[in-house]
PDB file of C-alpha atoms in Angstrom:
ATOM      1  CA  ASP P   5     -56.768  37.933 -18.174  1.00  0.00           C
ATOM      2  CA  ALA P   6     -56.847  36.150 -14.893  1.00  0.00           C
ATOM      3  CA  LYS P   7     -54.340  37.301 -11.775  1.00  0.00           C
ATOM      4  CA  THR P   8     -52.380  35.423 -10.443  1.00  0.00           C
ATOM      5  CA  THR P   9     -50.825  34.752  -6.931  1.00  0.00           C
ATOM      6  CA  GLN P  10     -47.403  33.376  -6.559  1.00  0.00           C
ATOM      7  CA  PRO P  11     -45.123  32.994  -2.841  1.00  0.00           C
ATOM      8  CA  PRO P  12     -42.151  35.648  -3.101  1.00  0.00           C
ATOM      9  CA  SER P  13     -39.305  33.410  -2.875  1.00  0.00           C
ATOM     10  CA  MET P  14     -38.232  29.408  -2.494  1.00  0.00           C
ATOM     11  CA  ASP P  15     -35.275  27.897  -1.649  1.00  0.00           C
ATOM     12  CA  CYS P  16     -34.471  24.219  -2.983  1.00  0.00           C
ATOM     13  CA  ALA P  17     -31.545  22.216  -3.089  1.00  0.00           C
ATOM     14  CA  GLU P  18     -29.046  21.149  -5.966  1.00  0.00           C
ATOM     15  CA  GLY P  19     -30.622  18.163  -7.499  1.00  0.00           C
ATOM     16  CA  ARG P  20     -33.996  18.098  -5.960  1.00  0.00           C
ATOM     17  CA  ALA P  21     -37.376  18.925  -7.434  1.00  0.00           C
ATOM     18  CA  ALA P  22     -38.265  22.216  -7.326  1.00  0.00           C
ATOM     19  CA  ASN P  23     -42.245  22.422  -7.198  1.00  0.00           C
ATOM     20  CA  LEU P  24     -43.617  26.442  -8.095  1.00  0.00           C
ATOM     21  CA  PRO P  25     -47.032  26.709  -6.993  1.00  0.00           C
ATOM     22  CA  CYS P  26     -49.267  28.848  -8.828  1.00  0.00           C
ATOM     23  CA  ASN P  27     -52.978  30.641  -8.000  1.00  0.00           C
ATOM     24  CA  HIS P  28     -54.989  31.655 -10.178  1.00  0.00           C
ATOM     25  CA  SER P  29     -58.864  30.838  -8.868  1.00  0.00           C
ATOM     26  CA  THR P  30     -60.390  33.527 -11.576  1.00  0.00           C
ATOM     27  CA  ILE P  31     -58.922  31.750 -14.570  1.00  0.00           C
ATOM     28  CA  SER P  32     -61.968  31.153 -17.398  1.00  0.00           C
ATOM     29  CA  GLY P  33     -62.436  28.503 -19.285  1.00  0.00           C
ATOM     30  CA  ASN P  34     -60.352  29.466 -22.586  1.00  0.00           C
ATOM     31  CA  GLU P  35     -57.705  30.543 -20.486  1.00  0.00           C
ATOM     32  CA  TYR P  36     -53.693  28.967 -20.583  1.00  0.00           C
ATOM     33  CA  VAL P  37     -51.475  28.848 -17.803  1.00  0.00           C
ATOM     34  CA  TYR P  38     -47.807  30.154 -19.198  1.00  0.00           C
ATOM     35  CA  TRP P  39     -44.688  29.790 -17.158  1.00  0.00           C
ATOM     36  CA  TYR P  40     -41.743  32.038 -18.132  1.00  0.00           C
ATOM     37  CA  ARG P  41     -38.701  32.687 -15.961  1.00  0.00           C
ATOM     38  CA  GLN P  42     -35.745  35.281 -15.932  1.00  0.00           C
ATOM     39  CA  ILE P  43     -32.435  34.346 -15.114  1.00  0.00           C
ATOM     40  CA  HIS P  44     -30.543  37.483 -13.640  1.00  0.00           C
ATOM     41  CA  SER P  45     -29.648  40.466 -16.142  1.00  0.00           C
ATOM     42  CA  GLN P  46     -31.387  38.580 -19.010  1.00  0.00           C
ATOM     43  CA  GLY P  47     -34.727  38.683 -20.857  1.00  0.00           C
ATOM     44  CA  PRO P  48     -37.577  36.481 -19.707  1.00  0.00           C
ATOM     45  CA  GLN P  49     -37.582  32.801 -21.158  1.00  0.00           C
ATOM     46  CA  TYR P  50     -40.500  31.316 -22.306  1.00  0.00           C
ATOM     47  CA  ILE P  51     -40.591  27.488 -20.306  1.00  0.00           C
ATOM     48  CA  ILE P  52     -44.256  25.714 -20.527  1.00  0.00           C
ATOM     49  CA  HIS P  53     -47.883  26.081 -21.036  1.00  0.00           C
ATOM     50  CA  GLY P  54     -50.940  24.576 -21.000  1.00  0.00           C
ATOM     51  CA  LEU P  55     -54.781  24.370 -20.885  1.00  0.00           C
ATOM     52  CA  LYS P  56     -56.195  21.578 -18.741  1.00  0.00           C
ATOM     53  CA  ASN P  57     -53.656  18.806 -19.452  1.00  0.00           C
ATOM     54  CA  ASN P  58     -50.183  18.416 -17.781  1.00  0.00           C
ATOM     55  CA  GLU P  59     -47.744  19.040 -20.299  1.00  0.00           C
ATOM     56  CA  THR P  60     -44.002  17.928 -19.778  1.00  0.00           C
ATOM     57  CA  ASN P  61     -41.466  19.126 -22.058  1.00  0.00           C
ATOM     58  CA  GLU P  62     -37.231  19.200 -21.771  1.00  0.00           C
ATOM     59  CA  MET P  63     -37.488  22.226 -18.967  1.00  0.00           C
ATOM     60  CA  ALA P  64     -39.918  21.169 -17.069  1.00  0.00           C
ATOM     61  CA  SER P  65     -43.583  19.654 -15.874  1.00  0.00           C
ATOM     62  CA  LEU P  66     -46.753  21.301 -15.785  1.00  0.00           C
ATOM     63  CA  ILE P  67     -49.617  20.531 -13.182  1.00  0.00           C
ATOM     64  CA  ILE P  68     -52.745  22.034 -13.210  1.00  0.00           C
ATOM     65  CA  THR P  69     -55.607  20.979 -10.981  1.00  0.00           C
ATOM     66  CA  GLU P  70     -58.920  19.016 -12.422  1.00  0.00           C
ATOM     67  CA  ASP P  71     -60.598  22.964 -11.321  1.00  0.00           C
ATOM     68  CA  ARG P  72     -58.079  24.991 -13.247  1.00  0.00           C
ATOM     69  CA  LYS P  73     -57.589  27.306 -10.272  1.00  0.00           C
ATOM     70  CA  SER P  74     -54.328  25.984  -9.411  1.00  0.00           C
ATOM     71  CA  SER P  75     -50.998  24.798 -10.953  1.00  0.00           C
ATOM     72  CA  THR P  76     -47.292  23.639 -10.445  1.00  0.00           C
ATOM     73  CA  LEU P  77     -44.319  24.047 -12.121  1.00  0.00           C
ATOM     74  CA  ILE P  78     -41.658  21.043 -11.696  1.00  0.00           C
ATOM     75  CA  LEU P  79     -38.182  21.512 -12.127  1.00  0.00           C
ATOM     76  CA  PRO P  80     -37.130  17.368 -11.812  1.00  0.00           C
ATOM     77  CA  HIS P  81     -33.417  18.131 -10.784  1.00  0.00           C
ATOM     78  CA  ALA P  82     -32.631  21.474 -10.182  1.00  0.00           C
ATOM     79  CA  THR P  83     -29.205  23.041 -10.610  1.00  0.00           C
ATOM     80  CA  LEU P  84     -27.969  26.267  -9.987  1.00  0.00           C
ATOM     81  CA  ARG P  85     -28.507  27.630 -13.288  1.00  0.00           C
ATOM     82  CA  ASP P  86     -31.845  27.045 -12.513  1.00  0.00           C
ATOM     83  CA  THR P  87     -31.509  30.238  -9.925  1.00  0.00           C
ATOM     84  CA  ALA P  88     -34.061  32.541 -11.273  1.00  0.00           C
ATOM     85  CA  VAL P  89     -37.358  34.243 -11.128  1.00  0.00           C
ATOM     86  CA  TYR P  90     -40.388  32.266 -12.206  1.00  0.00           C
ATOM     87  CA  TYR P  91     -43.514  34.224 -13.503  1.00  0.00           C
ATOM     88  CA  CYS P  92     -46.723  32.289 -13.955  1.00  0.00           C
ATOM     89  CA  ILE P  93     -49.053  34.141 -16.257  1.00  0.00           C
ATOM     90  CA  VAL P  94     -52.568  33.235 -17.405  1.00  0.00           C
ATOM     91  CA  ARG P  95     -54.320  34.508 -20.809  1.00  0.00           C
ATOM     92  CA  LEU P  96     -55.877  33.787 -23.836  1.00  0.00           C
ATOM     93  CA  SER P  97     -53.578  32.050 -25.982  1.00  0.00           C
ATOM     94  CA  GLY P  98     -53.761  33.929 -29.431  1.00  0.00           C
ATOM     95  CA  ASN P  99     -55.429  36.942 -27.745  1.00  0.00           C
ATOM     96  CA  THR P 100     -52.899  39.747 -28.271  1.00  0.00           C
ATOM     97  CA  GLY P 101     -49.856  37.567 -27.647  1.00  0.00           C
ATOM     98  CA  LYS P 102     -48.984  40.057 -24.507  1.00  0.00           C
ATOM     99  CA  LEU P 103     -48.042  39.082 -21.438  1.00  0.00           C
ATOM    100  CA  ILE P 104     -48.442  40.504 -17.861  1.00  0.00           C
ATOM    101  CA  PHE P 105     -46.073  39.772 -15.783  1.00  0.00           C
ATOM    102  CA  GLY P 106     -46.652  39.265 -11.748  1.00  0.00           C
ATOM    103  CA  GLN P 107     -43.982  39.620  -8.897  1.00  0.00           C
ATOM    104  CA  GLY P 108     -42.878  35.932  -9.848  1.00  0.00           C
ATOM    105  CA  THR P 109     -41.264  33.776  -7.353  1.00  0.00           C
ATOM    106  CA  THR P 110     -37.744  33.763  -6.708  1.00  0.00           C
ATOM    107  CA  LEU P 111     -36.022  30.502  -6.700  1.00  0.00           C
ATOM    108  CA  GLN P 112     -32.697  29.826  -5.339  1.00  0.00           C
ATOM    109  CA  VAL P 113     -30.812  26.736  -5.839  1.00  0.00           C
ATOM    110  CA  LYS P 114     -28.754  26.305  -3.239  1.00  0.00           C
ATOM    111  CA  PRO P 115     -25.375  23.383  -3.283  1.00  0.00           C
TER     112      PRO P 115
ATOM    113  CA  ASP N   6     -32.099  33.301 -36.050  1.00  0.00           C
ATOM    114  CA  ALA N   7     -30.069  35.930 -33.711  1.00  0.00           C
ATOM    115  CA  GLY N   8     -32.933  36.154 -31.773  1.00  0.00           C
ATOM    116  CA  VAL N   9     -34.233  39.689 -30.903  1.00  0.00           C
ATOM    117  CA  ILE N  10     -31.062  41.909 -30.755  1.00  0.00           C
ATOM    118  CA  GLN N  11     -31.736  45.147 -28.608  1.00  0.00           C
ATOM    119  CA  SER N  12     -29.232  48.468 -28.659  1.00  0.00           C
ATOM    120  CA  PRO N  13     -27.125  49.922 -27.105  1.00  0.00           C
ATOM    121  CA  ARG N  14     -26.923  47.236 -23.944  1.00  0.00           C
ATOM    122  CA  HIS N  15     -25.740  49.667 -21.925  1.00  0.00           C
ATOM    123  CA  GLU N  16     -26.985  54.302 -22.003  1.00  0.00           C
ATOM    124  CA  VAL N  17     -26.121  56.481 -19.740  1.00  0.00           C
ATOM    125  CA  THR N  18     -27.423  60.100 -19.965  1.00  0.00           C
ATOM    126  CA  GLU N  19     -28.025  63.069 -18.276  1.00  0.00           C
ATOM    127  CA  MET N  20     -31.795  64.290 -17.832  1.00  0.00           C
ATOM    128  CA  GLY N  21     -33.063  66.454 -20.078  1.00  0.00           C
ATOM    129  CA  GLN N  22     -31.217  64.251 -22.902  1.00  0.00           C
ATOM    130  CA  GLU N  23     -32.983  62.373 -25.400  1.00  0.00           C
ATOM    131  CA  VAL N  24     -32.571  58.807 -25.771  1.00  0.00           C
ATOM    132  CA  THR N  25     -33.265  56.423 -28.447  1.00  0.00           C
ATOM    133  CA  LEU N  26     -33.640  52.601 -27.505  1.00  0.00           C
ATOM    134  CA  ARG N  27     -33.417  49.873 -30.904  1.00  0.00           C
ATOM    135  CA  CYS N  28     -35.124  46.408 -31.332  1.00  0.00           C
ATOM    136  CA  LYS N  29     -34.843  44.654 -34.325  1.00  0.00           C
ATOM    137  CA  PRO N  30     -37.163  41.577 -33.597  1.00  0.00           C
ATOM    138  CA  ILE N  31     -36.648  38.102 -34.781  1.00  0.00           C
ATOM    139  CA  SER N  32     -37.780  37.368 -38.631  1.00  0.00           C
ATOM    140  CA  GLY N  33     -41.021  36.794 -39.497  1.00  0.00           C
ATOM    141  CA  HIS N  34     -42.579  37.821 -36.309  1.00  0.00           C
ATOM    142  CA  ASN N  35     -45.668  39.840 -36.517  1.00  0.00           C
ATOM    143  CA  SER N  36     -45.702  41.255 -33.233  1.00  0.00           C
ATOM    144  CA  LEU N  37     -43.659  43.494 -31.115  1.00  0.00           C
ATOM    145  CA  PHE N  38     -43.577  44.465 -27.340  1.00  0.00           C
ATOM    146  CA  TRP N  39     -41.555  46.898 -25.268  1.00  0.00           C
ATOM    147  CA  TYR N  40     -41.432  46.085 -21.430  1.00  0.00           C
ATOM    148  CA  ARG N  41     -39.801  48.564 -18.544  1.00  0.00           C
ATOM    149  CA  GLN N  42     -38.148  46.715 -15.323  1.00  0.00           C
ATOM    150  CA  THR N  43     -37.617  48.641 -12.362  1.00  0.00           C
ATOM    151  CA  MET N  44     -37.196  46.775  -8.623  1.00  0.00           C
ATOM    152  CA  MET N  45     -39.995  48.716  -7.254  1.00  0.00           C
ATOM    153  CA  ARG N  46     -42.371  47.885 -10.775  1.00  0.00           C
ATOM    154  CA  GLY N  47     -41.405  44.946 -11.285  1.00  0.00           C
ATOM    155  CA  LEU N  48     -41.939  44.098 -15.481  1.00  0.00           C
ATOM    156  CA  GLU N  49     -44.514  46.579 -17.384  1.00  0.00           C
ATOM    157  CA  LEU N  50     -46.039  46.348 -20.563  1.00  0.00           C
ATOM    158  CA  LEU N  51     -45.307  49.905 -22.384  1.00  0.00           C
ATOM    159  CA  ILE N  52     -46.633  49.353 -25.919  1.00  0.00           C
ATOM    160  CA  TYR N  53     -47.022  46.592 -28.372  1.00  0.00           C
ATOM    161  CA  PHE N  54     -47.406  46.402 -31.763  1.00  0.00           C
ATOM    162  CA  ASN N  55     -49.343  43.991 -34.072  1.00  0.00           C
ATOM    163  CA  ASN N  56     -48.044  44.127 -38.217  1.00  0.00           C
ATOM    164  CA  ASN N  57     -45.967  47.157 -37.362  1.00  0.00           C
ATOM    165  CA  VAL N  58     -49.678  48.982 -35.929  1.00  0.00           C
ATOM    166  CA  PRO N  59     -49.419  49.994 -32.224  1.00  0.00           C
ATOM    167  CA  ILE N  60     -51.878  48.288 -30.879  1.00  0.00           C
ATOM    168  CA  ASP N  61     -51.924  49.466 -27.029  1.00  0.00           C
ATOM    169  CA  ASP N  62     -49.729  51.707 -25.560  1.00  0.00           C
ATOM    170  CA  SER N  63     -51.946  52.878 -22.472  1.00  0.00           C
ATOM    171  CA  GLY N  64     -48.741  51.416 -20.168  1.00  0.00           C
ATOM    172  CA  MET N  65     -46.463  54.651 -21.720  1.00  0.00           C
ATOM    173  CA  PRO N  66     -45.912  56.377 -18.775  1.00  0.00           C
ATOM    174  CA  GLU N  67     -46.283  59.643 -20.278  1.00  0.00           C
ATOM    175  CA  ASP N  68     -46.034  61.768 -23.495  1.00  0.00           C
ATOM    176  CA  ARG N  69     -42.197  61.589 -23.034  1.00  0.00           C
ATOM    177  CA  PHE N  70     -42.623  58.568 -24.193  1.00  0.00           C
ATOM    178  CA  SER N  71     -42.757  57.866 -27.701  1.00  0.00           C
ATOM    179  CA  ALA N  72     -42.773  53.915 -30.052  1.00  0.00           C
ATOM    180  CA  LYS N  73     -42.221  53.381 -33.496  1.00  0.00           C
ATOM    181  CA  MET N  74     -42.396  50.464 -35.880  1.00  0.00           C
ATOM    182  CA  PRO N  75     -41.505  51.818 -39.555  1.00  0.00           C
ATOM    183  CA  ASN N  76     -40.984  48.308 -40.584  1.00  0.00           C
ATOM    184  CA  ALA N  77     -41.402  44.401 -39.574  1.00  0.00           C
ATOM    185  CA  SER N  78     -37.819  44.594 -38.497  1.00  0.00           C
ATOM    186  CA  PHE N  79     -36.926  47.476 -36.717  1.00  0.00           C
ATOM    187  CA  SER N  80     -38.476  49.842 -33.792  1.00  0.00           C
ATOM    188  CA  THR N  81     -37.451  51.999 -31.575  1.00  0.00           C
ATOM    189  CA  LEU N  82     -38.502  54.056 -28.029  1.00  0.00           C
ATOM    190  CA  LYS N  83     -37.196  57.224 -27.328  1.00  0.00           C
ATOM    191  CA  ILE N  84     -37.342  59.214 -24.397  1.00  0.00           C
ATOM    192  CA  GLN N  85     -37.817  63.397 -24.715  1.00  0.00           C
ATOM    193  CA  PRO N  86     -36.921  64.483 -22.118  1.00  0.00           C
ATOM    194  CA  SER N  87     -35.722  61.642 -20.038  1.00  0.00           C
ATOM    195  CA  GLU N  88     -35.522  61.623 -16.145  1.00  0.00           C
ATOM    196  CA  PRO N  89     -33.825  59.962 -13.741  1.00  0.00           C
ATOM    197  CA  ARG N  90     -36.823  58.057 -12.536  1.00  0.00           C
ATOM    198  CA  ASP N  91     -36.399  56.430 -16.081  1.00  0.00           C
ATOM    199  CA  SER N  92     -33.521  54.603 -15.286  1.00  0.00           C
ATOM    200  CA  ALA N  93     -34.574  51.032 -15.630  1.00  0.00           C
ATOM    201  CA  VAL N  94     -34.061  48.149 -17.876  1.00  0.00           C
ATOM    202  CA  TYR N  95     -35.728  48.327 -21.289  1.00  0.00           C
ATOM    203  CA  PHE N  96     -36.561  45.121 -22.976  1.00  0.00           C
ATOM    204  CA  CYS N  97     -38.080  44.284 -26.290  1.00  0.00           C
ATOM    205  CA  ALA N  98     -39.704  40.978 -27.367  1.00  0.00           C
ATOM    206  CA  SER N  99     -41.087  39.889 -30.307  1.00  0.00           C
ATOM    207  CA  SER N 100     -44.080  37.026 -31.197  1.00  0.00           C
ATOM    208  CA  PHE N 101     -45.528  35.293 -33.858  1.00  0.00           C
ATOM    209  CA  LEU N 102     -49.305  35.996 -33.199  1.00  0.00           C
ATOM    210  CA  SER N 103     -51.857  33.746 -34.614  1.00  0.00           C
ATOM    211  CA  HIS N 104     -54.779  32.149 -32.941  1.00  0.00           C
ATOM    212  CA  MET N 105     -52.851  29.236 -31.380  1.00  0.00           C
ATOM    213  CA  PHE N 106     -49.697  29.305 -28.951  1.00  0.00           C
ATOM    214  CA  THR N 107     -47.633  32.087 -29.036  1.00  0.00           C
ATOM    215  CA  GLU N 108     -44.442  32.369 -27.526  1.00  0.00           C
ATOM    216  CA  ALA N 109     -42.920  35.562 -26.706  1.00  0.00           C
ATOM    217  CA  PHE N 110     -38.773  36.141 -27.263  1.00  0.00           C
ATOM    218  CA  PHE N 111     -36.846  38.344 -25.250  1.00  0.00           C
ATOM    219  CA  GLY N 112     -34.049  40.320 -25.983  1.00  0.00           C
ATOM    220  CA  GLN N 113     -31.335  41.460 -23.488  1.00  0.00           C
ATOM    221  CA  GLY N 114     -32.631  44.589 -22.735  1.00  0.00           C
ATOM    222  CA  THR N 115     -30.730  47.851 -22.598  1.00  0.00           C
ATOM    223  CA  ARG N 116     -29.726  49.067 -19.165  1.00  0.00           C
ATOM    224  CA  LEU N 117     -30.817  53.279 -18.999  1.00  0.00           C
ATOM    225  CA  THR N 118     -29.281  55.223 -16.736  1.00  0.00           C
ATOM    226  CA  VAL N 119     -30.426  58.768 -16.421  1.00  0.00           C
ATOM    227  CA  VAL N 120     -27.944  60.899 -14.300  1.00  0.00           C
TER     228      VAL N 120
END
């Protein structure tokens, strides 16, 4: 599975959009980009995933560059409850199912 | 479904004692994962099962750790003997593995303290 690089921490004002970047320059053509988050003291939670098209669900949007070497997770209107560690993971869909977590980005949403 | 259920939520034990962590995956899921989380090392995959069979245990730190999945609805992670450096939060996750998208659901974790 391809390696990902994320900034260790970011701040965002409540109500504003939070844009979390992820670099995955060694991604292969059939690898997906997954995002999970971990709110303090809880287990990680799935947010969204995509292959090459932009994706949106009720939680977030995922923008993947045309060359697929990077992506951005967008929380359109961040709330204090979005304060968490966000993990970007790249892997083959359906391939064993295992997730390898990096260090992630700690997002602090401030009032 | 109540989600992935782990027990106990908290465990404090003395060094040298045996510790058993338990996990009940989501009904119908065929894959189960054990993770360990510490400040220093982050989230580490210890072992995962598919259809109750251990597929990859390369993340298990040493022989003191063992995991079993006797049936589709139950798994244990055992540490014998426990050491202070085993102190961590242990998460269990389950998913339904297919050729399509696979989302993993995590339990609330067991916080283990070995003194």
